[in-house]
Amino acid sequence: MNFPLVLFVLLLITGGIWLLDYFVLRHKRISDGTEPWWIEYPKSFFPIILVVFCLRSFLVEPFKIPSGSMIPTLLIGDFILVNKYTYGIRLPVANLKIIDMNAPQRGEVMVFRFPEDPSIDYIKRVIGVPGDTVAYRNKQLSINGIPVQQERDGDYKYIDGTAYIYTQRLRENMDGNEHDILVNDDMPDIQLSAVHQFPNRENCTFDREGFSCKVPEGNYFTLGDNRDGSSDSRYWGFVPENHIVGKAFLIWWNFNDLSRIGTLIK
């Protein structure tokens, strides 16, 4: 369900009824007459819907993490907040940028509309910006030929379905942005059979040891922090600038782990 579109339609309906009553219908009612329910209810809900619509469209929007592709930074069940204006002010529903502000930077966690199905929101880490060449081979990420700094930070265990997954935990430093990632030596750098056709695929080369992609103008390259357990740009391609939703910045709730409440997303 396209919730922003539903909210926009409700705003139009309740706002339209409020305007119709203010300029026309209220003058036709007798002075002591009561409002019919179909006027009273929309008028009552209109200011609430207006406030929620403006908050979600221009300031912050809540999301829930549905998968483990961003472990250990984000866990399944985390409720997060996304800054809607950091990357520019966009028109609701149409997602058309009207005020340009900051461009996504390497290392930031970004929410965007999935290129293969824009009705679905995805969250990944920005790895490559326009003009960058991103490579991942033998578990080492490099950008423009320079290996990204990584330090071993112990082991990590998590549940995938009913099975325990044991991986290495690394501390990655990307342009001064430090964050944790997982690397699984038992998994290939890329599963070639899972690579899709996508726009600008000719910018990428794939082989058994990994991949290399040059990011075209107006696009971004993303990876999950669960580096070998994520469906990301290596499989379905680049993220167009007009698919950007916002920058994830805060975990505001998790029913299974209350200690995560208030954690900043790095």
PDB file of C-alpha atoms in Angstrom:
ATOM      1  CA  MET A   1       0.000   0.000   0.000  1.00  0.00           C
ATOM      2  CA  ASN A   2       1.300   3.453  -0.981  1.00  0.00           C
ATOM      3  CA  PHE A   3       0.742   5.147   2.379  1.00  0.00           C
ATOM      4  CA  PRO A   4       1.865   8.652   1.275  1.00  0.00           C
ATOM      5  CA  LEU A   5      -0.643   8.515  -1.595  1.00  0.00           C
ATOM      6  CA  VAL A   6      -3.438   7.318   0.723  1.00  0.00           C
ATOM      7  CA  LEU A   7      -2.610  10.114   3.161  1.00  0.00           C
ATOM      8  CA  PHE A   8      -2.622  12.653   0.330  1.00  0.00           C
ATOM      9  CA  VAL A   9      -6.050  11.475  -0.883  1.00  0.00           C
ATOM     10  CA  LEU A  10      -7.459  11.679   2.659  1.00  0.00           C
ATOM     11  CA  LEU A  11      -6.024  15.180   2.967  1.00  0.00           C
ATOM     12  CA  LEU A  12      -7.737  16.250  -0.254  1.00  0.00           C
ATOM     13  CA  ILE A  13     -11.071  14.755   0.782  1.00  0.00           C
ATOM     14  CA  THR A  14     -11.157  16.151   4.333  1.00  0.00           C
ATOM     15  CA  GLY A  15      -9.718  19.488   3.241  1.00  0.00           C
ATOM     16  CA  GLY A  16     -12.212  19.739   0.395  1.00  0.00           C
ATOM     17  CA  ILE A  17     -15.135  19.098   2.736  1.00  0.00           C
ATOM     18  CA  TRP A  18     -13.774  21.668   5.216  1.00  0.00           C
ATOM     19  CA  LEU A  19     -13.499  24.311   2.473  1.00  0.00           C
ATOM     20  CA  LEU A  20     -16.944  23.464   1.080  1.00  0.00           C
ATOM     21  CA  ASP A  21     -18.509  23.822   4.507  1.00  0.00           C
ATOM     22  CA  TYR A  22     -16.628  27.047   5.337  1.00  0.00           C
ATOM     23  CA  PHE A  23     -17.542  28.870   2.148  1.00  0.00           C
ATOM     24  CA  VAL A  24     -20.925  27.349   1.236  1.00  0.00           C
ATOM     25  CA  LEU A  25     -22.701  24.852   3.472  1.00  0.00           C
ATOM     26  CA  ARG A  26     -22.433  26.600   6.841  1.00  0.00           C
ATOM     27  CA  HIS A  27     -24.246  29.639   5.465  1.00  0.00           C
ATOM     28  CA  LYS A  28     -27.198  27.473   4.432  1.00  0.00           C
ATOM     29  CA  ARG A  29     -27.679  25.848   7.836  1.00  0.00           C
ATOM     30  CA  ILE A  30     -30.014  27.438  10.321  1.00  0.00           C
ATOM     31  CA  SER A  31     -28.215  29.218  13.163  1.00  0.00           C
ATOM     32  CA  ASP A  32     -28.886  26.507  15.739  1.00  0.00           C
ATOM     33  CA  GLY A  33     -28.516  23.603  13.342  1.00  0.00           C
ATOM     34  CA  THR A  34     -25.957  20.882  13.963  1.00  0.00           C
ATOM     35  CA  GLU A  35     -23.386  19.692  11.473  1.00  0.00           C
ATOM     36  CA  PRO A  36     -24.155  16.364   9.786  1.00  0.00           C
ATOM     37  CA  TRP A  37     -21.666  13.588  10.526  1.00  0.00           C
ATOM     38  CA  TRP A  38     -20.217  13.648   7.015  1.00  0.00           C
ATOM     39  CA  ILE A  39     -19.108  17.235   7.644  1.00  0.00           C
ATOM     40  CA  GLU A  40     -18.237  17.003  11.353  1.00  0.00           C
ATOM     41  CA  TYR A  41     -15.907  13.985  11.075  1.00  0.00           C
ATOM     42  CA  PRO A  42     -13.827  15.169   8.079  1.00  0.00           C
ATOM     43  CA  LYS A  43     -13.485  18.642   9.644  1.00  0.00           C
ATOM     44  CA  SER A  44     -12.245  17.061  12.879  1.00  0.00           C
ATOM     45  CA  PHE A  45      -9.703  14.838  11.156  1.00  0.00           C
ATOM     46  CA  PHE A  46      -8.455  17.407   8.632  1.00  0.00           C
ATOM     47  CA  PRO A  47      -5.962  19.262  10.915  1.00  0.00           C
ATOM     48  CA  ILE A  48      -4.571  15.961  12.238  1.00  0.00           C
ATOM     49  CA  ILE A  49      -4.078  14.568   8.737  1.00  0.00           C
ATOM     50  CA  LEU A  50      -2.536  17.868   7.618  1.00  0.00           C
ATOM     51  CA  VAL A  51       0.042  17.833  10.438  1.00  0.00           C
ATOM     52  CA  VAL A  52       0.943  14.157   9.862  1.00  0.00           C
ATOM     53  CA  PHE A  53       1.192  14.702   6.110  1.00  0.00           C
ATOM     54  CA  CYS A  54       3.526  17.695   6.482  1.00  0.00           C
ATOM     55  CA  LEU A  55       5.719  15.939   9.060  1.00  0.00           C
ATOM     56  CA  ARG A  56       6.088  12.787   6.959  1.00  0.00           C
ATOM     57  CA  SER A  57       6.572  14.669   3.711  1.00  0.00           C
ATOM     58  CA  PHE A  58       9.064  17.353   4.701  1.00  0.00           C
ATOM     59  CA  LEU A  59      10.631  16.562   8.098  1.00  0.00           C
ATOM     60  CA  VAL A  60      10.820  12.956   9.329  1.00  0.00           C
ATOM     61  CA  GLU A  61       9.252   9.662   8.336  1.00  0.00           C
ATOM     62  CA  PRO A  62       9.180   6.414  10.346  1.00  0.00           C
ATOM     63  CA  PHE A  63      10.196   3.066   8.903  1.00  0.00           C
ATOM     64  CA  LYS A  64      10.481  -0.473  10.215  1.00  0.00           C
ATOM     65  CA  ILE A  65      13.473  -2.684   9.331  1.00  0.00           C
ATOM     66  CA  PRO A  66      12.107  -5.919   7.769  1.00  0.00           C
ATOM     67  CA  SER A  67      15.307  -7.828   6.957  1.00  0.00           C
ATOM     68  CA  GLY A  68      18.814  -8.544   8.193  1.00  0.00           C
ATOM     69  CA  SER A  69      20.710  -6.928   5.315  1.00  0.00           C
ATOM     70  CA  MET A  70      21.918  -4.053   7.533  1.00  0.00           C
ATOM     71  CA  ILE A  71      23.000  -6.153  10.555  1.00  0.00           C
ATOM     72  CA  PRO A  72      24.771  -5.223  12.825  1.00  0.00           C
ATOM     73  CA  THR A  73      23.875  -1.522  12.354  1.00  0.00           C
ATOM     74  CA  LEU A  74      20.144  -2.185  12.072  1.00  0.00           C
ATOM     75  CA  LEU A  75      18.331  -5.248  13.357  1.00  0.00           C
ATOM     76  CA  ILE A  76      15.076  -6.805  12.230  1.00  0.00           C
ATOM     77  CA  GLY A  77      12.310  -5.043  14.158  1.00  0.00           C
ATOM     78  CA  ASP A  78      14.104  -1.719  14.586  1.00  0.00           C
ATOM     79  CA  PHE A  79      11.825   1.264  14.082  1.00  0.00           C
ATOM     80  CA  ILE A  80      13.825   4.132  12.633  1.00  0.00           C
ATOM     81  CA  LEU A  81      13.374   7.790  11.717  1.00  0.00           C
ATOM     82  CA  VAL A  82      14.439   9.177   8.360  1.00  0.00           C
ATOM     83  CA  ASN A  83      15.377  12.802   7.752  1.00  0.00           C
ATOM     84  CA  LYS A  84      13.357  13.913   4.699  1.00  0.00           C
ATOM     85  CA  TYR A  85      15.082  17.255   4.023  1.00  0.00           C
ATOM     86  CA  THR A  86      18.823  16.474   4.322  1.00  0.00           C
ATOM     87  CA  TYR A  87      19.034  15.518   0.639  1.00  0.00           C
ATOM     88  CA  GLY A  88      16.651  18.242  -0.526  1.00  0.00           C
ATOM     89  CA  ILE A  89      12.972  19.160  -0.262  1.00  0.00           C
ATOM     90  CA  ARG A  90      10.766  17.023  -2.479  1.00  0.00           C
ATOM     91  CA  LEU A  91       7.120  17.219  -3.447  1.00  0.00           C
ATOM     92  CA  PRO A  92       5.070  14.512  -1.705  1.00  0.00           C
ATOM     93  CA  VAL A  93       3.931  11.500  -3.739  1.00  0.00           C
ATOM     94  CA  ALA A  94       5.672  12.730  -6.932  1.00  0.00           C
ATOM     95  CA  ASN A  95       9.057  12.768  -5.096  1.00  0.00           C
ATOM     96  CA  LEU A  96      10.153  15.684  -7.310  1.00  0.00           C
ATOM     97  CA  LYS A  97      12.953  17.749  -5.778  1.00  0.00           C
ATOM     98  CA  ILE A  98      12.075  21.437  -5.531  1.00  0.00           C
ATOM     99  CA  ILE A  99      14.876  22.661  -3.235  1.00  0.00           C
ATOM    100  CA  ASP A 100      18.381  21.250  -3.579  1.00  0.00           C
ATOM    101  CA  MET A 101      20.405  20.830  -0.381  1.00  0.00           C
ATOM    102  CA  ASN A 102      22.997  18.139   0.411  1.00  0.00           C
ATOM    103  CA  ALA A 103      24.038  15.214  -1.761  1.00  0.00           C
ATOM    104  CA  PRO A 104      24.368  11.739  -0.221  1.00  0.00           C
ATOM    105  CA  GLN A 105      27.896  11.034   1.006  1.00  0.00           C
ATOM    106  CA  ARG A 106      29.827   7.789   1.216  1.00  0.00           C
ATOM    107  CA  GLY A 107      29.121   5.955   4.451  1.00  0.00           C
ATOM    108  CA  GLU A 108      25.650   7.424   5.059  1.00  0.00           C
ATOM    109  CA  VAL A 109      22.635   5.151   5.560  1.00  0.00           C
ATOM    110  CA  MET A 110      20.000   6.036   2.994  1.00  0.00           C
ATOM    111  CA  VAL A 111      16.369   5.079   2.407  1.00  0.00           C
ATOM    112  CA  PHE A 112      15.258   4.982  -1.219  1.00  0.00           C
ATOM    113  CA  ARG A 113      12.635   3.542  -3.485  1.00  0.00           C
ATOM    114  CA  PHE A 114      13.703   0.166  -4.835  1.00  0.00           C
ATOM    115  CA  PRO A 115      14.681   0.676  -8.507  1.00  0.00           C
ATOM    116  CA  GLU A 116      12.936  -2.514  -9.638  1.00  0.00           C
ATOM    117  CA  ASP A 117       9.712  -1.707  -7.756  1.00  0.00           C
ATOM    118  CA  PRO A 118       9.380   1.937  -6.597  1.00  0.00           C
ATOM    119  CA  SER A 119       6.452   1.025  -4.342  1.00  0.00           C
ATOM    120  CA  ILE A 120       8.963  -0.692  -1.998  1.00  0.00           C
ATOM    121  CA  ASP A 121      11.346   1.239   0.257  1.00  0.00           C
ATOM    122  CA  TYR A 122      14.900  -0.073   0.728  1.00  0.00           C
ATOM    123  CA  ILE A 123      17.606   0.949   3.185  1.00  0.00           C
ATOM    124  CA  LYS A 124      21.337   0.498   2.489  1.00  0.00           C
ATOM    125  CA  ARG A 125      24.637   2.282   3.018  1.00  0.00           C
ATOM    126  CA  VAL A 126      25.906   4.644   0.333  1.00  0.00           C
ATOM    127  CA  ILE A 127      29.201   3.273  -0.955  1.00  0.00           C
ATOM    128  CA  GLY A 128      29.726   5.041  -4.271  1.00  0.00           C
ATOM    129  CA  VAL A 129      28.734   8.522  -5.451  1.00  0.00           C
ATOM    130  CA  PRO A 130      28.625   9.671  -9.104  1.00  0.00           C
ATOM    131  CA  GLY A 131      31.965   9.090 -10.794  1.00  0.00           C
ATOM    132  CA  ASP A 132      33.274   6.569  -8.245  1.00  0.00           C
ATOM    133  CA  THR A 133      34.546   3.122  -9.163  1.00  0.00           C
ATOM    134  CA  VAL A 134      33.480   0.599  -6.507  1.00  0.00           C
ATOM    135  CA  ALA A 135      35.042  -2.860  -6.277  1.00  0.00           C
ATOM    136  CA  TYR A 136      34.540  -5.759  -3.872  1.00  0.00           C
ATOM    137  CA  ARG A 137      36.967  -8.649  -4.247  1.00  0.00           C
ATOM    138  CA  ASN A 138      38.227 -11.222  -1.776  1.00  0.00           C
ATOM    139  CA  LYS A 139      36.126  -9.564   0.973  1.00  0.00           C
ATOM    140  CA  GLN A 140      37.913  -6.218   0.489  1.00  0.00           C
ATOM    141  CA  LEU A 141      35.932  -3.149  -0.547  1.00  0.00           C
ATOM    142  CA  SER A 142      37.797  -0.479  -2.499  1.00  0.00           C
ATOM    143  CA  ILE A 143      36.724   2.884  -3.899  1.00  0.00           C
ATOM    144  CA  ASN A 144      38.601   4.431  -6.825  1.00  0.00           C
ATOM    145  CA  GLY A 145      41.325   1.842  -6.358  1.00  0.00           C
ATOM    146  CA  ILE A 146      41.908   2.638  -2.686  1.00  0.00           C
ATOM    147  CA  PRO A 147      41.038  -0.124  -0.167  1.00  0.00           C
ATOM    148  CA  VAL A 148      38.550   0.981   2.490  1.00  0.00           C
ATOM    149  CA  GLN A 149      40.087   0.731   5.952  1.00  0.00           C
ATOM    150  CA  GLN A 150      38.781  -2.248   7.933  1.00  0.00           C
ATOM    151  CA  GLU A 151      39.776  -3.617  11.344  1.00  0.00           C
ATOM    152  CA  ARG A 152      38.779  -6.967  12.837  1.00  0.00           C
ATOM    153  CA  ASP A 153      36.384  -6.487  15.771  1.00  0.00           C
ATOM    154  CA  GLY A 154      35.639 -10.039  16.907  1.00  0.00           C
ATOM    155  CA  ASP A 155      33.004 -12.538  15.873  1.00  0.00           C
ATOM    156  CA  TYR A 156      29.271 -12.041  15.474  1.00  0.00           C
ATOM    157  CA  LYS A 157      26.305 -14.426  15.616  1.00  0.00           C
ATOM    158  CA  TYR A 158      22.741 -13.851  14.465  1.00  0.00           C
ATOM    159  CA  ILE A 159      19.668 -15.891  13.576  1.00  0.00           C
ATOM    160  CA  ASP A 160      18.570 -16.185   9.943  1.00  0.00           C
ATOM    161  CA  GLY A 161      15.220 -17.946  10.008  1.00  0.00           C
ATOM    162  CA  THR A 162      15.899 -20.943  12.221  1.00  0.00           C
ATOM    163  CA  ALA A 163      19.670 -21.155  11.665  1.00  0.00           C
ATOM    164  CA  TYR A 164      22.523 -19.414  13.468  1.00  0.00           C
ATOM    165  CA  ILE A 165      24.940 -17.555  11.220  1.00  0.00           C
ATOM    166  CA  TYR A 166      28.526 -17.066  12.432  1.00  0.00           C
ATOM    167  CA  THR A 167      30.483 -14.233  10.824  1.00  0.00           C
ATOM    168  CA  GLN A 168      33.360 -11.824  11.346  1.00  0.00           C
ATOM    169  CA  ARG A 169      32.621  -8.349  12.653  1.00  0.00           C
ATOM    170  CA  LEU A 170      34.757  -5.562  11.153  1.00  0.00           C
ATOM    171  CA  ARG A 171      35.055  -1.869  11.918  1.00  0.00           C
ATOM    172  CA  GLU A 172      34.957   0.003   8.607  1.00  0.00           C
ATOM    173  CA  ASN A 173      36.130   3.589   8.138  1.00  0.00           C
ATOM    174  CA  MET A 174      34.718   5.308   5.074  1.00  0.00           C
ATOM    175  CA  ASP A 175      35.737   8.956   4.714  1.00  0.00           C
ATOM    176  CA  GLY A 176      35.785   9.291   8.500  1.00  0.00           C
ATOM    177  CA  ASN A 177      32.426   7.539   8.942  1.00  0.00           C
ATOM    178  CA  GLU A 178      33.089   4.544  11.194  1.00  0.00           C
ATOM    179  CA  HIS A 179      30.549   1.742  11.290  1.00  0.00           C
ATOM    180  CA  ASP A 180      30.376  -2.008  11.838  1.00  0.00           C
ATOM    181  CA  ILE A 181      29.949  -4.534   9.053  1.00  0.00           C
ATOM    182  CA  LEU A 182      29.752  -8.324   8.864  1.00  0.00           C
ATOM    183  CA  VAL A 183      31.880 -10.455   6.549  1.00  0.00           C
ATOM    184  CA  ASN A 184      31.161 -14.151   6.037  1.00  0.00           C
ATOM    185  CA  ASP A 185      34.127 -16.107   4.675  1.00  0.00           C
ATOM    186  CA  ASP A 186      31.823 -19.012   3.824  1.00  0.00           C
ATOM    187  CA  MET A 187      29.868 -16.883   1.333  1.00  0.00           C
ATOM    188  CA  PRO A 188      31.053 -15.715  -2.103  1.00  0.00           C
ATOM    189  CA  ASP A 189      31.681 -12.007  -2.699  1.00  0.00           C
ATOM    190  CA  ILE A 190      28.876 -12.151  -5.233  1.00  0.00           C
ATOM    191  CA  GLN A 191      26.436 -14.796  -6.426  1.00  0.00           C
ATOM    192  CA  LEU A 192      26.626 -14.447 -10.196  1.00  0.00           C
ATOM    193  CA  SER A 193      23.351 -16.282 -10.784  1.00  0.00           C
ATOM    194  CA  ALA A 194      21.515 -13.612  -8.762  1.00  0.00           C
ATOM    195  CA  VAL A 195      22.773 -10.621 -10.780  1.00  0.00           C
ATOM    196  CA  HIS A 196      19.893  -8.925 -12.640  1.00  0.00           C
ATOM    197  CA  GLN A 197      19.770  -6.849 -15.782  1.00  0.00           C
ATOM    198  CA  PHE A 198      19.637  -3.156 -14.861  1.00  0.00           C
ATOM    199  CA  PRO A 199      20.255   0.295 -16.385  1.00  0.00           C
ATOM    200  CA  ASN A 200      23.963   1.071 -16.933  1.00  0.00           C
ATOM    201  CA  ARG A 201      24.914  -2.544 -16.313  1.00  0.00           C
ATOM    202  CA  GLU A 202      27.684  -2.056 -18.871  1.00  0.00           C
ATOM    203  CA  ASN A 203      29.437   0.026 -16.178  1.00  0.00           C
ATOM    204  CA  CYS A 204      30.016  -3.158 -14.165  1.00  0.00           C
ATOM    205  CA  THR A 205      32.174  -6.243 -14.508  1.00  0.00           C
ATOM    206  CA  PHE A 206      31.434  -9.460 -12.603  1.00  0.00           C
ATOM    207  CA  ASP A 207      33.467 -12.581 -12.024  1.00  0.00           C
ATOM    208  CA  ARG A 208      33.812 -15.346  -9.434  1.00  0.00           C
ATOM    209  CA  GLU A 209      36.046 -13.207  -7.220  1.00  0.00           C
ATOM    210  CA  GLY A 210      33.742 -10.180  -7.030  1.00  0.00           C
ATOM    211  CA  PHE A 211      32.747  -7.149  -9.063  1.00  0.00           C
ATOM    212  CA  SER A 212      33.682  -3.636 -10.101  1.00  0.00           C
ATOM    213  CA  CYS A 213      31.201  -0.859 -10.979  1.00  0.00           C
ATOM    214  CA  LYS A 214      31.638   2.749 -12.119  1.00  0.00           C
ATOM    215  CA  VAL A 215      28.788   4.880 -10.783  1.00  0.00           C
ATOM    216  CA  PRO A 216      27.097   6.944 -13.531  1.00  0.00           C
ATOM    217  CA  GLU A 217      26.046  10.569 -13.061  1.00  0.00           C
ATOM    218  CA  GLY A 218      22.800  11.027 -11.140  1.00  0.00           C
ATOM    219  CA  ASN A 219      23.124   7.625  -9.458  1.00  0.00           C
ATOM    220  CA  TYR A 220      24.491   6.030  -6.286  1.00  0.00           C
ATOM    221  CA  PHE A 221      25.891   2.618  -5.395  1.00  0.00           C
ATOM    222  CA  THR A 222      24.760   0.972  -2.158  1.00  0.00           C
ATOM    223  CA  LEU A 223      25.673  -2.103  -0.113  1.00  0.00           C
ATOM    224  CA  GLY A 224      24.255  -3.658   3.036  1.00  0.00           C
ATOM    225  CA  ASP A 225      26.343  -3.744   6.218  1.00  0.00           C
ATOM    226  CA  ASN A 226      25.694  -7.488   6.325  1.00  0.00           C
ATOM    227  CA  ARG A 227      28.100  -7.451   3.417  1.00  0.00           C
ATOM    228  CA  ASP A 228      27.689 -11.040   2.220  1.00  0.00           C
ATOM    229  CA  GLY A 229      24.021 -11.381   3.197  1.00  0.00           C
ATOM    230  CA  SER A 230      22.446  -8.446   1.418  1.00  0.00           C
ATOM    231  CA  SER A 231      20.538  -7.848  -1.804  1.00  0.00           C
ATOM    232  CA  ASP A 232      21.972  -4.535  -2.970  1.00  0.00           C
ATOM    233  CA  SER A 233      23.423  -2.592  -5.901  1.00  0.00           C
ATOM    234  CA  ARG A 234      25.760  -5.422  -6.915  1.00  0.00           C
ATOM    235  CA  TYR A 235      22.638  -7.433  -7.852  1.00  0.00           C
ATOM    236  CA  TRP A 236      19.973  -4.927  -9.006  1.00  0.00           C
ATOM    237  CA  GLY A 237      21.978  -1.869  -9.943  1.00  0.00           C
ATOM    238  CA  PHE A 238      22.386   1.793  -9.149  1.00  0.00           C
ATOM    239  CA  VAL A 239      20.000   4.008  -7.180  1.00  0.00           C
ATOM    240  CA  PRO A 240      18.769   6.980  -9.263  1.00  0.00           C
ATOM    241  CA  GLU A 241      18.797  10.341  -7.523  1.00  0.00           C
ATOM    242  CA  ASN A 242      15.043  10.740  -7.991  1.00  0.00           C
ATOM    243  CA  HIS A 243      14.444   7.551  -5.959  1.00  0.00           C
ATOM    244  CA  ILE A 244      16.006   8.946  -2.783  1.00  0.00           C
ATOM    245  CA  VAL A 245      13.685   9.209   0.240  1.00  0.00           C
ATOM    246  CA  GLY A 246      16.018  10.448   2.976  1.00  0.00           C
ATOM    247  CA  LYS A 247      18.818   9.792   5.452  1.00  0.00           C
ATOM    248  CA  ALA A 248      18.264   7.350   8.350  1.00  0.00           C
ATOM    249  CA  PHE A 249      19.428   8.893  11.617  1.00  0.00           C
ATOM    250  CA  LEU A 250      17.748   7.367  14.697  1.00  0.00           C
ATOM    251  CA  ILE A 251      16.369   4.109  16.114  1.00  0.00           C
ATOM    252  CA  TRP A 252      13.309   5.195  18.067  1.00  0.00           C
ATOM    253  CA  TRP A 253      11.892   1.797  19.079  1.00  0.00           C
ATOM    254  CA  ASN A 254      12.510  -1.941  19.171  1.00  0.00           C
ATOM    255  CA  PHE A 255      10.051  -4.216  20.974  1.00  0.00           C
ATOM    256  CA  ASN A 256      12.661  -6.958  21.438  1.00  0.00           C
ATOM    257  CA  ASP A 257      15.512  -4.766  22.714  1.00  0.00           C
ATOM    258  CA  LEU A 258      14.567  -1.561  24.507  1.00  0.00           C
ATOM    259  CA  SER A 259      18.234  -0.656  24.923  1.00  0.00           C
ATOM    260  CA  ARG A 260      18.345   0.230  21.219  1.00  0.00           C
ATOM    261  CA  ILE A 261      15.877   3.102  21.703  1.00  0.00           C
ATOM    262  CA  GLY A 262      17.562   6.415  20.996  1.00  0.00           C
ATOM    263  CA  THR A 263      20.560   4.892  19.166  1.00  0.00           C
ATOM    264  CA  LEU A 264      21.967   7.156  16.473  1.00  0.00           C
ATOM    265  CA  ILE A 265      22.494   5.474  13.108  1.00  0.00           C
ATOM    266  CA  LYS A 266      26.067   5.821  11.873  1.00  0.00           C
TER     267      LYS A 266
END
